[in-house]
Structures are given as C-alpha cells and as structure tokens.
mmCIF file of C-alpha atoms and ligand atoms in Angstrom:
data_model
loop_
_atom_site.group_PDB
_atom_site.id
_atom_site.type_symbol
_atom_site.label_atom_id
_atom_site.label_comp_id
_atom_site.label_asym_id
_atom_site.label_seq_id
_atom_site.Cartn_x
_atom_site.Cartn_y
_atom_site.Cartn_z
ATOM 1 C CA MET H 1 119.176 74.296 70.531
ATOM 2 C CA HIS H 2 116.898 72.215 68.379
ATOM 3 C CA TYR H 3 113.398 73.667 68.154
ATOM 4 C CA ILE H 4 110.197 71.915 67.128
ATOM 5 C CA TYR H 5 108.277 74.583 65.234
ATOM 6 C CA LEU H 6 104.510 74.250 65.745
ATOM 7 C CA ASP H 7 103.510 77.724 64.590
ATOM 8 C CA TYR H 8 102.690 77.177 60.933
ATOM 9 C CA ALA H 9 99.505 79.290 61.244
ATOM 10 C CA ALA H 10 101.821 82.258 61.915
ATOM 11 C CA THR H 11 103.905 81.557 58.854
ATOM 12 C CA THR H 12 105.241 78.766 56.651
ATOM 13 C CA PRO H 13 108.637 78.321 55.025
ATOM 14 C CA LEU H 14 109.100 78.957 51.321
ATOM 15 C CA ASP H 15 108.360 75.953 49.179
ATOM 16 C CA PRO H 16 111.553 74.834 47.328
ATOM 17 C CA ASP H 17 109.799 74.620 43.960
ATOM 18 C CA ALA H 18 108.456 78.185 44.467
ATOM 19 C CA ALA H 19 111.916 79.448 45.315
ATOM 20 C CA LEU H 20 113.410 77.747 42.276
ATOM 21 C CA ALA H 21 110.763 79.212 39.973
ATOM 22 C CA ALA H 22 111.361 82.739 41.350
ATOM 23 C CA LYS H 23 115.146 82.722 41.041
ATOM 24 C CA PRO H 24 115.571 83.617 37.324
ATOM 25 C CA TYR H 25 113.373 86.707 37.889
ATOM 26 C CA TYR H 26 115.893 88.041 40.441
ATOM 27 C CA ASN H 27 118.746 87.440 37.970
ATOM 28 C CA ASN H 28 118.756 87.365 34.197
ATOM 29 C CA LEU H 29 115.001 87.890 33.832
ATOM 30 C CA PHE H 30 114.819 90.917 36.135
ATOM 31 C CA PHE H 31 112.751 92.949 33.675
ATOM 32 C CA ASN H 32 109.780 95.233 34.352
ATOM 33 C CA PRO H 33 106.559 93.491 33.270
ATOM 34 C CA SER H 34 105.087 96.903 32.282
ATOM 35 C CA SER H 35 107.835 97.516 29.695
ATOM 36 C CA LEU H 36 106.666 97.133 26.133
ATOM 37 C CA HIS H 37 109.927 95.678 24.866
ATOM 38 C CA ALA H 38 110.462 91.933 24.362
ATOM 39 C CA LEU H 39 112.388 91.476 27.604
ATOM 40 C CA GLY H 40 109.690 93.234 29.681
ATOM 41 C CA GLN H 41 107.113 91.016 27.973
ATOM 42 C CA LYS H 42 108.976 87.945 29.153
ATOM 43 C CA ALA H 43 108.413 89.151 32.758
ATOM 44 C CA ALA H 44 104.792 90.051 31.862
ATOM 45 C CA GLY H 45 104.318 86.452 30.573
ATOM 46 C CA ALA H 46 105.552 85.105 33.941
ATOM 47 C CA VAL H 47 103.114 87.397 35.824
ATOM 48 C CA LYS H 48 100.260 86.246 33.601
ATOM 49 C CA ASN H 49 101.157 82.605 34.262
ATOM 50 C CA ALA H 50 101.267 83.256 38.035
ATOM 51 C CA ARG H 51 97.899 84.929 37.916
ATOM 52 C CA GLU H 52 96.437 81.908 36.126
ATOM 53 C CA LYS H 53 97.934 79.540 38.723
ATOM 54 C CA CYS H 54 96.460 81.610 41.571
ATOM 55 C CA ALA H 55 93.105 81.685 39.844
ATOM 56 C CA PHE H 56 93.244 77.900 39.293
ATOM 57 C CA ALA H 57 93.877 77.386 43.029
ATOM 58 C CA ILE H 58 90.587 79.018 44.008
ATOM 59 C CA ASN H 59 88.544 78.154 40.860
ATOM 60 C CA ALA H 60 88.440 81.743 39.660
ATOM 61 C CA ASP H 61 89.180 83.412 36.348
ATOM 62 C CA SER H 62 92.585 85.045 36.141
ATOM 63 C CA SER H 63 90.945 88.425 35.352
ATOM 64 C CA GLU H 64 89.474 88.261 38.906
ATOM 65 C CA ILE H 65 92.859 88.050 40.677
ATOM 66 C CA TYR H 66 94.582 91.178 42.000
ATOM 67 C CA PHE H 67 98.059 90.810 43.453
ATOM 68 C CA THR H 68 98.709 92.480 46.821
ATOM 69 C CA SER H 69 101.304 92.437 49.589
ATOM 70 C CA GLY H 70 99.394 89.906 51.683
ATOM 71 C CA GLY H 71 96.339 89.212 53.789
ATOM 72 C CA THR H 72 96.173 92.551 55.552
ATOM 73 C CA GLU H 73 96.306 94.597 52.351
ATOM 74 C CA SER H 74 93.708 92.356 50.592
ATOM 75 C CA ILE H 75 91.368 92.729 53.582
ATOM 76 C CA ASN H 76 91.790 96.520 53.781
ATOM 77 C CA TRP H 77 91.176 96.806 50.061
ATOM 78 C CA ALA H 78 88.075 94.687 50.076
ATOM 79 C CA MET H 79 86.463 96.257 53.106
ATOM 80 C CA ARG H 80 87.393 99.878 52.605
ATOM 81 C CA SER H 81 86.323 100.040 48.973
ATOM 82 C CA VAL H 82 82.724 98.938 49.271
ATOM 83 C CA ALA H 83 81.281 101.488 51.667
ATOM 84 C CA GLY H 84 78.878 103.124 49.228
ATOM 85 C CA GLU H 85 75.433 104.488 49.908
ATOM 86 C CA LYS H 86 74.479 101.531 52.013
ATOM 87 C CA ARG H 87 76.172 102.086 55.366
ATOM 88 C CA HIS H 88 75.570 98.896 57.316
ATOM 89 C CA ILE H 89 78.262 96.235 57.646
ATOM 90 C CA VAL H 90 78.196 92.862 59.313
ATOM 91 C CA VAL H 91 81.438 91.343 60.633
ATOM 92 C CA SER H 92 81.985 88.148 62.602
ATOM 93 C CA ALA H 93 83.402 88.775 66.074
ATOM 94 C CA ILE H 94 86.163 86.196 65.607
ATOM 95 C CA GLU H 95 87.856 87.839 62.642
ATOM 96 C CA HIS H 96 91.520 88.591 62.497
ATOM 97 C CA ASP H 97 92.622 92.007 63.746
ATOM 98 C CA ALA H 98 92.970 93.256 60.168
ATOM 99 C CA VAL H 99 89.200 92.787 59.602
ATOM 100 C CA ILE H 100 88.200 94.135 63.024
ATOM 101 C CA ALA H 101 90.413 97.205 62.626
ATOM 102 C CA CYS H 102 88.934 97.958 59.180
ATOM 103 C CA ALA H 103 85.397 97.587 60.612
ATOM 104 C CA GLU H 104 86.339 100.020 63.395
ATOM 105 C CA TYR H 105 87.729 102.437 60.792
ATOM 106 C CA LEU H 106 84.506 102.208 58.771
ATOM 107 C CA GLU H 107 82.471 102.714 61.909
ATOM 108 C CA LYS H 108 84.411 105.966 62.641
ATOM 109 C CA ASN H 109 83.628 107.032 59.145
ATOM 110 C CA GLY H 110 79.882 106.764 59.410
ATOM 111 C CA CYS H 111 79.112 103.061 58.869
ATOM 112 C CA GLU H 112 77.104 101.048 61.331
ATOM 113 C CA VAL H 113 78.684 97.730 62.201
ATOM 114 C CA ASP H 114 77.113 94.644 63.715
ATOM 115 C CA TYR H 115 79.447 92.004 65.083
ATOM 116 C CA ILE H 116 78.149 88.429 65.137
ATOM 117 C CA LYS H 117 79.205 86.090 67.899
ATOM 118 C CA PRO H 118 79.996 82.480 67.100
ATOM 119 C CA ASN H 119 78.192 79.685 68.895
ATOM 120 C CA LYS H 120 80.078 77.857 71.719
ATOM 121 C CA ARG H 121 81.644 75.515 69.141
ATOM 122 C CA GLY H 122 83.175 78.262 67.042
ATOM 123 C CA THR H 123 80.639 78.495 64.193
ATOM 124 C CA ILE H 124 79.074 81.697 62.823
ATOM 125 C CA THR H 125 75.595 80.402 62.068
ATOM 126 C CA VAL H 126 73.273 81.555 59.298
ATOM 127 C CA ASP H 127 70.639 82.251 61.942
ATOM 128 C CA ALA H 128 73.046 84.625 63.721
ATOM 129 C CA LEU H 129 73.703 86.374 60.425
ATOM 130 C CA ASN H 130 70.039 86.575 59.507
ATOM 131 C CA SER H 131 69.256 88.178 62.829
ATOM 132 C CA VAL H 132 71.382 91.250 61.941
ATOM 133 C CA LEU H 133 71.017 91.518 58.138
ATOM 134 C CA ARG H 134 69.147 94.606 56.981
ATOM 135 C CA ASP H 135 67.917 96.001 53.725
ATOM 136 C CA ASP H 136 70.762 98.530 53.821
ATOM 137 C CA THR H 137 73.547 95.975 54.603
ATOM 138 C CA ALA H 138 76.387 96.649 52.215
ATOM 139 C CA LEU H 139 78.850 94.005 53.188
ATOM 140 C CA VAL H 140 79.174 90.821 55.250
ATOM 141 C CA CYS H 141 82.631 89.652 56.340
ATOM 142 C CA VAL H 142 83.166 86.160 57.687
ATOM 143 C CA MET H 143 86.493 84.298 57.624
ATOM 144 C CA ALA H 144 86.721 80.819 56.048
ATOM 145 C CA VAL H 145 88.980 79.308 58.741
ATOM 146 C CA ASN H 146 89.560 80.833 62.172
ATOM 147 C CA ASN H 147 93.246 81.386 62.938
ATOM 148 C CA ILE H 148 92.991 80.578 66.673
ATOM 149 C CA VAL H 149 90.886 77.440 66.884
ATOM 150 C CA GLY H 150 90.729 76.394 63.203
ATOM 151 C CA SER H 151 86.919 76.458 62.970
ATOM 152 C CA ILE H 152 85.629 76.188 59.400
ATOM 153 C CA GLN H 153 82.721 78.552 58.681
ATOM 154 C CA PRO H 154 79.714 77.631 56.436
ATOM 155 C CA ILE H 155 80.774 80.181 53.850
ATOM 156 C CA LYS H 156 78.468 79.044 51.050
ATOM 157 C CA GLU H 157 75.402 79.271 53.252
ATOM 158 C CA LEU H 158 76.425 82.607 54.811
ATOM 159 C CA ALA H 159 77.145 84.098 51.360
ATOM 160 C CA ALA H 160 73.682 82.977 50.143
ATOM 161 C CA ALA H 161 72.076 84.634 53.197
ATOM 162 C CA ALA H 162 73.931 87.904 52.490
ATOM 163 C CA HIS H 163 72.969 87.794 48.799
ATOM 164 C CA GLY H 164 69.352 87.319 49.869
ATOM 165 C CA LYS H 165 69.575 90.911 51.198
ATOM 166 C CA ASN H 166 71.617 92.133 48.174
ATOM 167 C CA ALA H 167 74.732 92.576 50.377
ATOM 168 C CA LEU H 168 78.204 91.728 49.161
ATOM 169 C CA PHE H 169 79.999 88.818 50.856
ATOM 170 C CA PHE H 170 83.715 88.932 51.636
ATOM 171 C CA THR H 171 85.748 86.090 53.174
ATOM 172 C CA ASP H 172 89.220 86.122 54.667
ATOM 173 C CA ALA H 173 90.605 82.834 53.385
ATOM 174 C CA VAL H 174 94.115 83.386 54.698
ATOM 175 C CA GLN H 175 94.060 80.210 56.841
ATOM 176 C CA ALA H 176 92.166 78.101 54.334
ATOM 177 C CA MET H 177 94.544 77.606 51.416
ATOM 178 C CA ASN H 178 96.295 74.415 52.692
ATOM 179 C CA GLY H 179 93.425 72.431 54.105
ATOM 180 C CA LEU H 180 90.276 73.498 52.323
ATOM 181 C CA ASN H 181 89.037 73.283 48.737
ATOM 182 C CA VAL H 182 88.756 77.022 48.257
ATOM 183 C CA ASP H 183 86.216 77.362 45.454
ATOM 184 C CA VAL H 184 84.923 80.867 44.864
ATOM 185 C CA LYS H 185 82.297 79.607 42.419
ATOM 186 C CA ASP H 186 80.888 76.997 44.706
ATOM 187 C CA TRP H 187 80.965 79.318 47.689
ATOM 188 C CA ASP H 188 79.685 82.225 45.550
ATOM 189 C CA VAL H 189 81.654 84.863 47.391
ATOM 190 C CA ASP H 190 82.147 88.371 45.971
ATOM 191 C CA MET H 191 85.613 88.951 47.382
ATOM 192 C CA LEU H 192 88.196 86.681 49.035
ATOM 193 C CA ALA H 193 91.527 87.506 50.607
ATOM 194 C CA VAL H 194 94.582 85.290 50.564
ATOM 195 C CA SER H 195 98.134 85.620 52.023
ATOM 196 C CA GLY H 196 101.100 83.851 50.396
ATOM 197 C CA HIS H 197 103.203 83.235 53.469
ATOM 198 C CA LYS H 198 100.524 80.960 54.929
ATOM 199 C CA PHE H 199 100.830 78.498 52.022
ATOM 200 C CA TYR H 200 104.597 78.259 51.489
ATOM 201 C CA ALA H 201 104.900 81.379 49.248
ATOM 202 C CA PRO H 202 107.085 84.388 50.163
ATOM 203 C CA LYS H 203 106.138 86.847 52.860
ATOM 204 C CA GLY H 204 104.796 90.108 51.362
ATOM 205 C CA THR H 205 102.675 88.245 48.754
ATOM 206 C CA GLY H 206 98.941 87.738 48.535
ATOM 207 C CA PHE H 207 95.977 88.400 46.345
ATOM 208 C CA LEU H 208 92.441 89.645 46.422
ATOM 209 C CA TYR H 209 89.798 87.789 44.381
ATOM 210 C CA VAL H 210 87.069 90.104 43.137
ATOM 211 C CA LYS H 211 84.155 88.444 41.357
ATOM 212 C CA ARG H 212 83.634 89.805 37.843
ATOM 213 C CA GLY H 213 81.135 92.641 37.928
ATOM 214 C CA THR H 214 81.854 93.631 41.549
ATOM 215 C CA VAL H 215 83.102 97.205 41.621
ATOM 216 C CA ILE H 216 86.032 98.063 43.924
ATOM 217 C CA GLU H 217 87.999 101.265 44.349
ATOM 218 C CA SER H 218 91.637 101.773 43.615
ATOM 219 C CA MET H 219 93.971 100.615 46.363
ATOM 220 C CA MET H 220 96.787 102.795 45.136
ATOM 221 C CA PHE H 221 96.947 105.574 42.627
ATOM 222 C CA GLY H 222 99.701 105.733 40.002
ATOM 223 C CA GLY H 223 100.392 103.470 37.061
ATOM 224 C CA GLU H 224 98.122 101.053 35.295
ATOM 225 C CA GLN H 225 99.267 97.925 37.096
ATOM 226 C CA GLU H 226 96.611 95.456 38.297
ATOM 227 C CA ARG H 227 94.117 96.923 35.795
ATOM 228 C CA GLY H 228 94.685 100.411 37.127
ATOM 229 C CA LEU H 229 93.457 99.458 40.626
ATOM 230 C CA ARG H 230 96.744 98.838 42.466
ATOM 231 C CA ALA H 231 99.521 100.973 41.028
ATOM 232 C CA GLY H 232 103.191 100.050 41.482
ATOM 233 C CA THR H 233 105.644 97.744 39.735
ATOM 234 C CA VAL H 234 104.687 94.115 40.334
ATOM 235 C CA ASP H 235 107.210 92.058 42.335
ATOM 236 C CA VAL H 236 107.734 89.483 39.581
ATOM 237 C CA PRO H 237 109.813 86.851 41.450
ATOM 238 C CA SER H 238 107.458 86.914 44.407
ATOM 239 C CA VAL H 239 104.236 86.504 42.354
ATOM 240 C CA VAL H 240 105.900 83.759 40.298
ATOM 241 C CA ALA H 241 106.734 81.946 43.565
ATOM 242 C CA MET H 242 103.211 82.495 44.871
ATOM 243 C CA GLY H 243 101.694 81.104 41.700
ATOM 244 C CA VAL H 244 103.738 77.874 42.043
ATOM 245 C CA ALA H 245 102.934 77.669 45.788
ATOM 246 C CA ALA H 246 99.178 78.266 45.265
ATOM 247 C CA GLU H 247 98.936 75.539 42.642
ATOM 248 C CA LYS H 248 100.982 73.174 44.752
ATOM 249 C CA ALA H 249 98.892 73.785 47.870
ATOM 250 C CA GLN H 250 95.785 72.683 45.942
ATOM 251 C CA ARG H 251 97.619 69.660 44.453
ATOM 252 C CA LEU H 252 98.854 68.553 47.902
ATOM 253 C CA ARG H 253 95.604 69.322 49.700
ATOM 254 C CA GLU H 254 94.307 65.774 50.195
ATOM 255 C CA ASN H 255 97.669 64.446 51.410
ATOM 256 C CA TYR H 256 98.099 67.566 53.575
ATOM 257 C CA VAL H 257 94.721 67.014 55.287
ATOM 258 C CA ALA H 258 95.464 63.343 55.907
ATOM 259 C CA HIS H 259 98.926 64.119 57.212
ATOM 260 C CA ALA H 260 97.662 66.902 59.520
ATOM 261 C CA LYS H 261 95.066 64.511 60.975
ATOM 262 C CA THR H 262 97.606 61.782 61.696
ATOM 263 C CA VAL H 263 100.161 64.162 63.213
ATOM 264 C CA THR H 264 97.691 66.072 65.374
ATOM 265 C CA GLU H 265 96.009 62.889 66.589
ATOM 266 C CA ALA H 266 99.435 61.618 67.691
ATOM 267 C CA PHE H 267 100.148 64.968 69.369
ATOM 268 C CA THR H 268 96.873 65.218 71.297
ATOM 269 C CA LYS H 269 96.984 61.575 72.335
ATOM 270 C CA ALA H 270 100.444 62.054 73.835
ATOM 271 C CA LEU H 271 99.381 65.124 75.859
ATOM 272 C CA ASP H 272 98.916 64.493 79.586
ATOM 273 C CA TYR H 273 97.485 67.986 80.325
ATOM 274 C CA GLY H 274 95.092 70.403 78.715
ATOM 275 C CA ASP H 275 91.625 70.523 77.087
ATOM 276 C CA ILE H 276 91.458 70.776 73.346
ATOM 277 C CA ILE H 277 89.150 73.571 72.202
ATOM 278 C CA GLU H 278 86.643 71.606 70.099
ATOM 279 C CA CYS H 279 84.705 73.038 67.191
ATOM 280 C CA GLU H 280 81.714 71.901 65.169
ATOM 281 C CA ASN H 281 83.839 71.667 62.027
ATOM 282 C CA LYS H 282 87.529 72.403 62.046
ATOM 283 C CA THR H 283 90.813 72.018 60.205
ATOM 284 C CA ASP H 284 93.218 69.515 61.764
ATOM 285 C CA ASP H 285 96.294 71.634 61.382
ATOM 286 C CA ILE H 286 95.337 74.017 64.219
ATOM 287 C CA VAL H 287 95.072 72.686 67.778
ATOM 288 C CA CYS H 288 94.162 75.114 70.495
ATOM 289 C CA VAL H 289 94.705 73.777 74.025
ATOM 290 C CA ARG H 290 93.584 75.257 77.319
ATOM 291 C CA PHE H 291 95.886 74.327 80.209
ATOM 292 C CA TYR H 292 93.694 75.420 83.084
ATOM 293 C CA SER H 293 94.290 73.717 86.401
ATOM 294 C CA GLU H 294 92.287 74.387 89.595
ATOM 295 C CA HIS H 295 95.598 74.224 91.328
ATOM 296 C CA LYS H 296 97.178 77.055 89.354
ATOM 297 C CA ASN H 297 95.972 79.417 86.643
ATOM 298 C CA ILE H 298 99.003 79.788 84.368
ATOM 299 C CA ASP H 299 98.750 82.317 81.593
ATOM 300 C CA GLY H 300 99.147 81.150 77.986
ATOM 301 C CA GLY H 301 101.930 83.679 77.431
ATOM 302 C CA ARG H 302 103.931 82.170 80.271
ATOM 303 C CA ILE H 303 103.348 78.686 78.945
ATOM 304 C CA ALA H 304 104.427 79.688 75.411
ATOM 305 C CA VAL H 305 107.635 81.278 76.740
ATOM 306 C CA ALA H 306 108.415 78.231 78.873
ATOM 307 C CA LEU H 307 107.789 75.965 75.924
ATOM 308 C CA SER H 308 110.072 78.040 73.768
ATOM 309 C CA CYS H 309 112.830 77.700 76.400
ATOM 310 C CA ALA H 310 112.220 73.952 76.321
ATOM 311 C CA GLY H 311 112.378 73.793 72.486
ATOM 312 C CA VAL H 312 108.721 73.981 71.287
ATOM 313 C CA CYS H 313 107.576 77.050 69.343
ATOM 314 C CA CYS H 314 103.865 77.765 69.486
ATOM 315 C CA SER H 315 101.774 80.846 70.025
ATOM 316 C CA VAL H 316 99.137 82.406 72.264
ATOM 317 C CA GLY H 317 96.989 84.242 69.739
ATOM 318 C CA SER H 318 97.601 85.466 66.216
ATOM 319 C CA ALA H 319 101.213 86.449 65.546
ATOM 320 C CA CYS H 320 99.962 90.025 64.937
ATOM 321 C CA SER H 321 98.565 90.384 68.475
ATOM 322 C CA ALA H 322 101.154 88.264 70.221
ATOM 323 C CA GLY H 323 102.508 91.271 72.175
ATOM 324 C CA SER H 324 99.236 91.804 73.985
ATOM 325 C CA ALA H 325 98.642 89.962 77.228
ATOM 326 C CA THR H 326 94.914 89.457 76.741
ATOM 327 C CA SER H 327 93.166 86.159 75.988
ATOM 328 C CA PRO H 328 92.493 85.394 72.311
ATOM 329 C CA LYS H 329 89.285 87.202 71.390
ATOM 330 C CA THR H 330 88.035 84.156 69.514
ATOM 331 C CA LEU H 331 87.976 82.110 72.726
ATOM 332 C CA LEU H 332 86.301 84.881 74.643
ATOM 333 C CA GLU H 333 83.607 85.132 71.968
ATOM 334 C CA MET H 334 83.113 81.336 72.166
ATOM 335 C CA ASP H 335 82.644 81.812 75.934
ATOM 336 C CA VAL H 336 85.601 79.534 76.719
ATOM 337 C CA GLU H 337 86.345 79.772 80.397
ATOM 338 C CA HIS H 338 89.914 80.426 81.506
ATOM 339 C CA ALA H 339 90.758 81.423 77.933
ATOM 340 C CA ASN H 340 93.890 83.134 79.259
ATOM 341 C CA THR H 341 95.504 79.662 79.743
ATOM 342 C CA ALA H 342 95.214 78.674 76.083
ATOM 343 C CA VAL H 343 98.025 78.099 73.627
ATOM 344 C CA ARG H 344 97.840 77.449 69.833
ATOM 345 C CA PHE H 345 99.828 74.690 68.243
ATOM 346 C CA SER H 346 99.707 74.731 64.403
ATOM 347 C CA PHE H 347 101.145 72.046 62.155
ATOM 348 C CA GLY H 348 102.595 72.023 58.633
ATOM 349 C CA ARG H 349 103.754 69.756 55.844
ATOM 350 C CA LYS H 350 107.060 68.784 57.395
ATOM 351 C CA VAL H 351 106.071 67.981 60.995
ATOM 352 C CA SER H 352 106.550 64.220 61.541
ATOM 353 C CA VAL H 353 104.596 62.089 63.947
ATOM 354 C CA ALA H 354 107.812 61.557 65.958
ATOM 355 C CA ALA H 355 108.356 65.335 66.214
ATOM 356 C CA ALA H 356 104.749 65.890 67.277
ATOM 357 C CA VAL H 357 104.957 63.199 70.006
ATOM 358 C CA ASN H 358 108.261 64.588 71.123
ATOM 359 C CA ALA H 359 106.734 68.074 71.312
ATOM 360 C CA ALA H 360 103.836 66.659 73.407
ATOM 361 C CA LYS H 361 106.353 65.140 75.820
ATOM 362 C CA ILE H 362 108.050 68.531 76.177
ATOM 363 C CA VAL H 363 104.660 70.137 76.779
ATOM 364 C CA ASN H 364 103.927 67.509 79.482
ATOM 365 C CA GLU H 365 107.269 68.144 81.238
ATOM 366 C CA THR H 366 106.882 71.961 80.963
ATOM 367 C CA ILE H 367 103.333 72.034 82.336
ATOM 368 C CA ALA H 368 104.259 69.685 85.134
ATOM 369 C CA LYS H 369 107.097 72.052 86.173
ATOM 370 C CA LEU H 370 104.869 75.154 85.873
ATOM 371 C CA LEU H 371 102.199 73.463 88.077
ATOM 372 C CA GLN H 372 104.698 72.667 90.854
HETATM 373 N N1 PLP I 401 93.803 86.922 58.345
HETATM 374 C C1 PLP I 401 94.068 85.805 59.049
HETATM 375 C C2 PLP I 401 92.999 84.808 59.410
HETATM 376 C C3 PLP I 401 95.423 85.586 59.504
HETATM 377 O O1 PLP I 401 95.718 84.520 60.201
HETATM 378 C C4 PLP I 401 96.391 86.568 59.163
HETATM 379 C C5 PLP I 401 97.796 86.401 59.596
HETATM 380 O O2 PLP I 401 98.056 85.857 60.613
HETATM 381 C C6 PLP I 401 96.012 87.658 58.401
HETATM 382 C C7 PLP I 401 94.720 87.824 58.022
HETATM 383 C C8 PLP I 401 97.029 88.740 57.969
HETATM 384 O O3 PLP I 401 97.748 88.249 56.870
HETATM 385 P P1 PLP I 401 99.167 88.903 56.464
HETATM 386 O O4 PLP I 401 100.177 88.484 57.535
HETATM 387 O O5 PLP I 401 99.481 88.306 55.167
HETATM 388 O O6 PLP I 401 98.949 90.373 56.465
#
C-alpha cells in the first residue's frame, strides 16, 4: 500500500547529507573523541565541528551547546537542575508531556507550580504570565511552537517578563527548528531544548542550549564529557549528522516556510469537511482539523485509524501520548469544543502539492464514509 505520510511533527526522515557526513564515523573514523591520541582527536575535531554547526543554527556560542539524546532529555535536564532556593515555577498548560511531567515531579518535590492557560487562539500572553510571576519564581517554561496546533509563542516578550522578576526562562524549541528563526540572543532565553529527529537528524540526538553564566547541575555522573555535566562517550556519527542537519534546516528555512504554506493551503482548500484550528500566529507545517458533525461525533482516534487504512498517516495528539484516548490537552486548554474529533496533519520538505491534494481527497472520502 502507498501511504501519504503527514506526520512530520512526530518525526522526520534522516537528511541524506547528514547520513553521508555520519558514515565515516561508523567505519574507519570510529574513534573515541575523549582519547588523547591522534585518531581520537580526529573524532574530537568532528564533534567540535558539529557543536559549532548546532550553535550557528540557533545563534549561540558553541560553548553553550550540550549534546543530549533528544528533546525529552534536554527538557528534563533544564527543568530539574534549576530548582534552587526559589521554589516557584511557571509552566504553560499546553507544553509537551515531557515538560508537564517534569513540572509534576518538581511539584512532588516541594516546588509550587502555576500553569498558564493560552488564550482561545493558542497564545500564552505576557499578561497571563505577569499574573502569576512572583518574587520567588525560579523558572518559566513556555514552548516556542506548540506541537498540536503549531501556535508560535511570543518567546522574546515572555522571556523579558520572566527576567523582570529575576526568573530564568526556558523554551522547548523542539518544533521550531524547521520553520522559525531560532535566535537565542534575540529571544534572550536562558535555556532552550532541541530534538534532532524533528529536523531531519537521527533519532536519539538533541541538545540543550545553556546561556553562558547560567548554572545547571550534572545530568549524568561519570567522565568529563560535555564539560563534565553529561558523562558518557559521545555518539560521534549521530552528532556529526545532527550538526549537518541543524545547519541545513537554517539554510533551507525560507524555502521550507514558503513550501509549507503552498502545500498546506492546497490541502486545506481541497478539504470538504472539518474546521481548521486557527491560531493568532502559527507555523504552516502543522494543521489541526476538528471533524465535528452534529450528525455524528466521531473520535479523532477512529478517524486517524480509518485514514491510515485508506493510506494517509496523521496523528491525534503528540506521538508520545498517542496511546491515550483523551482529547489533546492543548485543544482543551484553548477551550476548543468537541476537541475529541481533532486530528493533526503535519507536513515536511518532501510533501508535494499533488500528494497533499490527494491526501485531502482521501480524507473527504473517509469522513464521508464514517458519517454514513
Ligand atoms: N517537545 C515537543 C514540543 C515535542 O513535540 C516532542 C516530541 O514529540 C518532544 C518535546 C520530545 O522530544 P523527543 O522525542 O526528542 O524526546
């Protein structure tokens, strides 16, 4: 069966240039970058180069980049290492499960957590943040791009508000690397989490940006890797691939954004059913559609399964919570009615207009059958 894959927010394929760059480090350049000898130093040079490319992609200094295994680890590291004397934390209510679960963990360990609701159009406003900030707020966590509806948050303004109370600001930028100009200096964030497999790098790669001067605790104890803060031998081929992919994502960004707009416009125009979940400001590559009908309330999970049988792969919520039968939390927090009928379509570099229109036709046929 030929499938049209519209689930790029769940994961992307490996970029061919990234795969090519990684290959020698699996073969003749397999050395340990921590080894002092000349061969080890060749691997260390490749890791250094990859770190510089990752730093370039987010306008950071390479000394501010810490390699991790992905978004979840970067998020855990950032959030769990800042709970100092100040015990109040602010988290947006539409964060990925990784952030919410860390906040719950911190709450169990004596922190007070305030969750901020978005407005009806998916934005976490500065006013909403200001209403919960306190003198003892240690950390504010708001994602750059929401993974369910694609809403883009006003990170620069939110970070400034947090800094006004001397709180640190952390952003989960996992869904931002393809479509946004991720600029840590302009946004003035203290920490930022990234996941490789969302921007055509291998799964199991990612990094945490930590602004120079911000103190974080060790993620893992052991050797001196990652400046002694995350022990364990660095996966050289994977970070080499991530460096190439990060740089390429930035280089392709303008074309990517234009392409995503064209393709998703064609897709939504060809849809006969459904209401698009609109946002104040959103990326074009994520399209969340609610298929509510007065005639029949069909669950998003059922729609996604039927679409998969018909050849279109999409998702209901984030891939990590796909097993649960509940409505996406983001939609509930945005007060979207009949959120249980929503499905997320997410687009990538290689989706053509023809494929998007074809997918929309399959959606039309599938929904028509389900409504019978
Ligand atoms: N944050 C967001 C917004 C995500 O969409 C995801 C993955 O879906 C993650 C974090 C987790 O990233 P990873 O899969 O690299 O652990």
